PDB file of C-alpha atoms in Angstrom:
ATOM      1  CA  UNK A  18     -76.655  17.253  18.196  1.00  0.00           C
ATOM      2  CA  UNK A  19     -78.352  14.219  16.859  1.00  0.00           C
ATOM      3  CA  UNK A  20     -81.442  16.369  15.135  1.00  0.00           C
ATOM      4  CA  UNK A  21     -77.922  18.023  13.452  1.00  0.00           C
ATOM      5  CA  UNK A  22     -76.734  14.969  12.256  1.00  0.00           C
ATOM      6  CA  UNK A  23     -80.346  13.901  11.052  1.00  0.00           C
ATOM      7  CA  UNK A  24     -81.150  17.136   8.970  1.00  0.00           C
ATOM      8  CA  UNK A  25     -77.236  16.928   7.436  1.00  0.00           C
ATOM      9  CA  UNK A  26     -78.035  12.914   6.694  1.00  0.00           C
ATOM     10  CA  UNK A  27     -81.696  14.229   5.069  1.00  0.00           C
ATOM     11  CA  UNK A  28     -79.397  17.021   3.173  1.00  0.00           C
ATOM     12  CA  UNK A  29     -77.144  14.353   2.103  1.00  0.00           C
ATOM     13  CA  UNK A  30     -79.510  11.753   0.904  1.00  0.00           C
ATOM     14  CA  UNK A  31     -81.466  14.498  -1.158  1.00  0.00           C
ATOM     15  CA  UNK A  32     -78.913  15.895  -2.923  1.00  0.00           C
ATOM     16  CA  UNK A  33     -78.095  12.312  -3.908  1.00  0.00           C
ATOM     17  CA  UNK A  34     -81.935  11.755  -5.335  1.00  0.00           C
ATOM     18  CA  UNK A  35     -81.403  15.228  -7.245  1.00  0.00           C
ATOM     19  CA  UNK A  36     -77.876  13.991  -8.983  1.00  0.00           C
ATOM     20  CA  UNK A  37     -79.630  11.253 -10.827  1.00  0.00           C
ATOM     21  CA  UNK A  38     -82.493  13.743 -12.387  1.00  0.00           C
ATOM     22  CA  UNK A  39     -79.434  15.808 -13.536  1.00  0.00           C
ATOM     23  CA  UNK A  40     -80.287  16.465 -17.783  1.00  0.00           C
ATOM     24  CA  UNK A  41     -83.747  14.400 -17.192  1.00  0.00           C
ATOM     25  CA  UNK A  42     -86.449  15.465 -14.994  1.00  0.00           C
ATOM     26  CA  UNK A  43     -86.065  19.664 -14.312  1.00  0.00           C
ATOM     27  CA  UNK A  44     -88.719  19.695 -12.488  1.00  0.00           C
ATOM     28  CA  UNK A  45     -88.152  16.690  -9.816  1.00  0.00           C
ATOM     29  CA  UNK A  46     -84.603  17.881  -9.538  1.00  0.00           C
ATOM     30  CA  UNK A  47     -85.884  21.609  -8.359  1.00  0.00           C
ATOM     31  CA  UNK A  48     -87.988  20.110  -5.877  1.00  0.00           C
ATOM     32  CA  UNK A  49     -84.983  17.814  -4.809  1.00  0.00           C
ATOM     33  CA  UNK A  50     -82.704  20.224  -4.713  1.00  0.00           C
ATOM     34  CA  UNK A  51     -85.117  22.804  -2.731  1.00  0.00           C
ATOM     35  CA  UNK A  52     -85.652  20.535  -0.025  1.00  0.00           C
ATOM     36  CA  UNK A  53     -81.903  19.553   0.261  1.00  0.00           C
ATOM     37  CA  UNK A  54     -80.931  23.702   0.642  1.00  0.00           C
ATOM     38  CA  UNK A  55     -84.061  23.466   3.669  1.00  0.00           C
ATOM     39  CA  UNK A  56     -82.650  20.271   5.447  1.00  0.00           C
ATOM     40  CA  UNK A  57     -78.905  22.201   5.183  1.00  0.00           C
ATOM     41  CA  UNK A  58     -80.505  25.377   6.279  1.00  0.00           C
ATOM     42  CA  UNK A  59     -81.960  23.966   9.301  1.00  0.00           C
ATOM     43  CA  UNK A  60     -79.527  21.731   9.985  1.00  0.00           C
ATOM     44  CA  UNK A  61     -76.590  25.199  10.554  1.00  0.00           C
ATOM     45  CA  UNK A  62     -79.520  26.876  12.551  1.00  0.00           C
ATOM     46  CA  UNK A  63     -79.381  23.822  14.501  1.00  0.00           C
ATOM     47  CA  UNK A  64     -75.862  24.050  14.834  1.00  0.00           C
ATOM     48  CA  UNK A  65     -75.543  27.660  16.137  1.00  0.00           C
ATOM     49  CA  UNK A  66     -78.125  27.283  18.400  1.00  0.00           C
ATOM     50  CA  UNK A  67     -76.099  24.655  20.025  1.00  0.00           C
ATOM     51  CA  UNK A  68     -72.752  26.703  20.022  1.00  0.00           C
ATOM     52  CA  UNK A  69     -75.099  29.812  21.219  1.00  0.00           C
ATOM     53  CA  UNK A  70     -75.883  27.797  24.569  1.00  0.00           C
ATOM     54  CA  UNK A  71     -72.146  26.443  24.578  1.00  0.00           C
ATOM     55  CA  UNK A  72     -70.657  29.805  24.469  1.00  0.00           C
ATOM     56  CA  UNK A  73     -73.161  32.374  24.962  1.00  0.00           C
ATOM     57  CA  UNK A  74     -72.479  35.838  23.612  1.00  0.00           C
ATOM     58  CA  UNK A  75     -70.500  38.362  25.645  1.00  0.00           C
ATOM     59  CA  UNK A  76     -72.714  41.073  26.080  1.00  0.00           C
ATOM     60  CA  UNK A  77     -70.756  44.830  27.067  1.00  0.00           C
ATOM     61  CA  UNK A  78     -73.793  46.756  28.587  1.00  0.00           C
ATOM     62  CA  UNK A  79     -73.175  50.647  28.312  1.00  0.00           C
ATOM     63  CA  UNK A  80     -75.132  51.455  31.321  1.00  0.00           C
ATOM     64  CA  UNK A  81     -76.155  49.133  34.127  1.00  0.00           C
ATOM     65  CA  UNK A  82     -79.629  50.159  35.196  1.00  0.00           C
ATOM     66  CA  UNK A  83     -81.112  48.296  38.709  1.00  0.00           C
ATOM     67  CA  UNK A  84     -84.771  49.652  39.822  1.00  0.00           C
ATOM     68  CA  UNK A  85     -87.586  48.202  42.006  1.00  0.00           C
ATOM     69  CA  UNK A  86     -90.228  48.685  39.197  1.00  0.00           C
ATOM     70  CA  UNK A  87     -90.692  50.323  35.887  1.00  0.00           C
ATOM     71  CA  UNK A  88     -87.799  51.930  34.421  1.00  0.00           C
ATOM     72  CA  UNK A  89     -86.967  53.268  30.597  1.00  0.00           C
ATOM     73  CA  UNK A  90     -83.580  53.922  29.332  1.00  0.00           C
ATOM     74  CA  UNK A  91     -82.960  55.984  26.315  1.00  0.00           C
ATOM     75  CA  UNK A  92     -79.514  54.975  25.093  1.00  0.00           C
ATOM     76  CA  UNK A  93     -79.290  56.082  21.382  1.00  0.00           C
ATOM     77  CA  UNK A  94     -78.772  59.262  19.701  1.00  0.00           C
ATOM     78  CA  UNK A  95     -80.221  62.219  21.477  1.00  0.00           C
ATOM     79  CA  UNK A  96     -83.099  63.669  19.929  1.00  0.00           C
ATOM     80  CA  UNK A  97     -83.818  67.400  18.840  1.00  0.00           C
ATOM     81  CA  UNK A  98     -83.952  70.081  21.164  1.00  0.00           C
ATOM     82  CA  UNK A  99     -86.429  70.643  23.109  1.00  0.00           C
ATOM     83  CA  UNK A 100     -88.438  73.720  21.994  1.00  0.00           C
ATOM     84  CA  UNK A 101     -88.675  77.151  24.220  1.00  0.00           C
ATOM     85  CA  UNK A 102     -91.264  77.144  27.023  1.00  0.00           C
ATOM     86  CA  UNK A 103     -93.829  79.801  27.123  1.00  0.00           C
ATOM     87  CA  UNK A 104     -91.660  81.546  30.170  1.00  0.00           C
ATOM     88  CA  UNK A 105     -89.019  81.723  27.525  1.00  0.00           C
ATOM     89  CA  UNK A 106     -91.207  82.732  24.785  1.00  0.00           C
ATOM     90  CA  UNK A 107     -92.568  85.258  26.816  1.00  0.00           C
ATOM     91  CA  UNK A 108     -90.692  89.109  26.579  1.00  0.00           C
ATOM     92  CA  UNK A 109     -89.886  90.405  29.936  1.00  0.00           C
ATOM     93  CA  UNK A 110     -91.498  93.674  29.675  1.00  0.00           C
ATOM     94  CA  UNK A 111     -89.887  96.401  32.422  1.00  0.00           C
ATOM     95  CA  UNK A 112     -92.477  97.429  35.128  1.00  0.00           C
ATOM     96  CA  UNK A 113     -93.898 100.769  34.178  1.00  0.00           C
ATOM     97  CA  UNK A 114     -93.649 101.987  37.847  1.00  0.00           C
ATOM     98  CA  UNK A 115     -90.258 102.280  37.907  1.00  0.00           C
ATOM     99  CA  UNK A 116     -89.587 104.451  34.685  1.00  0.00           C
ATOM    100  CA  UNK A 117     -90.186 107.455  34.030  1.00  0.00           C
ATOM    101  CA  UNK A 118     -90.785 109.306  30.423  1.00  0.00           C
ATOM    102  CA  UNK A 119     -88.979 107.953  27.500  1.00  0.00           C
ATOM    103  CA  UNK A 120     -87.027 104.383  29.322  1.00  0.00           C
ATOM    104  CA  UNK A 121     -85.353 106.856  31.690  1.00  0.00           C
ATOM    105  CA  UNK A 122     -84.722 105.231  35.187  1.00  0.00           C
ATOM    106  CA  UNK A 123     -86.144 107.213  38.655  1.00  0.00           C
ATOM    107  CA  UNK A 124     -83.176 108.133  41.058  1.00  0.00           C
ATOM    108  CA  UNK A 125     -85.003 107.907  44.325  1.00  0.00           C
ATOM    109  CA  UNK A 126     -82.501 109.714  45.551  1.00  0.00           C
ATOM    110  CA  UNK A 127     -83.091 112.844  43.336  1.00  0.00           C
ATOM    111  CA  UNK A 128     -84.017 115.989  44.898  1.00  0.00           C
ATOM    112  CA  UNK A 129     -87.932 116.574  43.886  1.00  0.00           C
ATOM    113  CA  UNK A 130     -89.828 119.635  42.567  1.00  0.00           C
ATOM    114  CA  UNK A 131     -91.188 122.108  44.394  1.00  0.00           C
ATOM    115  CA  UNK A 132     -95.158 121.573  44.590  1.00  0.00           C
ATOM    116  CA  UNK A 133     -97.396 124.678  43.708  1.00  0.00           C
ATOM    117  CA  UNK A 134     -98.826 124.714  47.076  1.00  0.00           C
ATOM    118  CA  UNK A 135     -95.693 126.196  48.661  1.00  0.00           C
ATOM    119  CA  UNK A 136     -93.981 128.388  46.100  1.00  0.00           C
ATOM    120  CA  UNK A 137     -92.524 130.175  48.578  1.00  0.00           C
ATOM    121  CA  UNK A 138     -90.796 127.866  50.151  1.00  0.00           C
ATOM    122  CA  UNK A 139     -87.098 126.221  49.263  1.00  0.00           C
ATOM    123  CA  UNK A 140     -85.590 123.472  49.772  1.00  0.00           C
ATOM    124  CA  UNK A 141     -83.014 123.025  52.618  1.00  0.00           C
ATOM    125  CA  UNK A 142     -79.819 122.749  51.341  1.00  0.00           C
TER     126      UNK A 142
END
């Protein structure tokens, strides 16, 4: 508090010095006047320091995070998606084995054709 009340007495006193170059000296009052505004500046930061540590901030934490090491969290907007993997990229194709001629599906199940070995024969009904 008392480096406060120092920079506002420096403020004070230098504005003072600056009033009596008012309409004589342009140039001394500038520099007067400049290092009155950097006393007062200092001075308020000064002053909210010391009401910082008197009443600290109230911080409301979104997401409490507690980890035994490293640890990022990502708490803004999300991003773009993600683009396709190469399994996604990638066009299933159908295994050959199990079609026939022109994307038709095999019935397993289907009675077969006769071979030519055994014309003859027929099948059992």
């Amino acid at each position: 508090m008392a480096q406060a009340q120092t920079l506002d007495s420096i403020f004070n006193r230098l504005a003072g010095h600056a009033a009596n170059f008012v309409g004589k000296d342009i140039a001394t009052l500038d520099r007067y006047i400049r290092l009155a505004f950097k006393a007062q500046s200092q001075c308020r930061t000064t002053l909210e320091a010391l009401a910082n540590i008197k009443n600290p901030p109230v911080i409301y934490a979104k997401q409490a995070n507690i980890a035994h090491g490293h640890q990022q969290v990502n708490n803004g907007v999300p991003g773009p998606a993600p683009e396709p993997s190469q399994a996604e990229m990638r066009k299933i194709q159908p295994n050959e084995l199990l079609e026939s001629q022109d994307g038709q599906r095999m019935d397993a199940r289907a009675t077969g054709k006769a071979g030519r070995g055994h014309k003859a024969l027929a099948a059992v009904g």
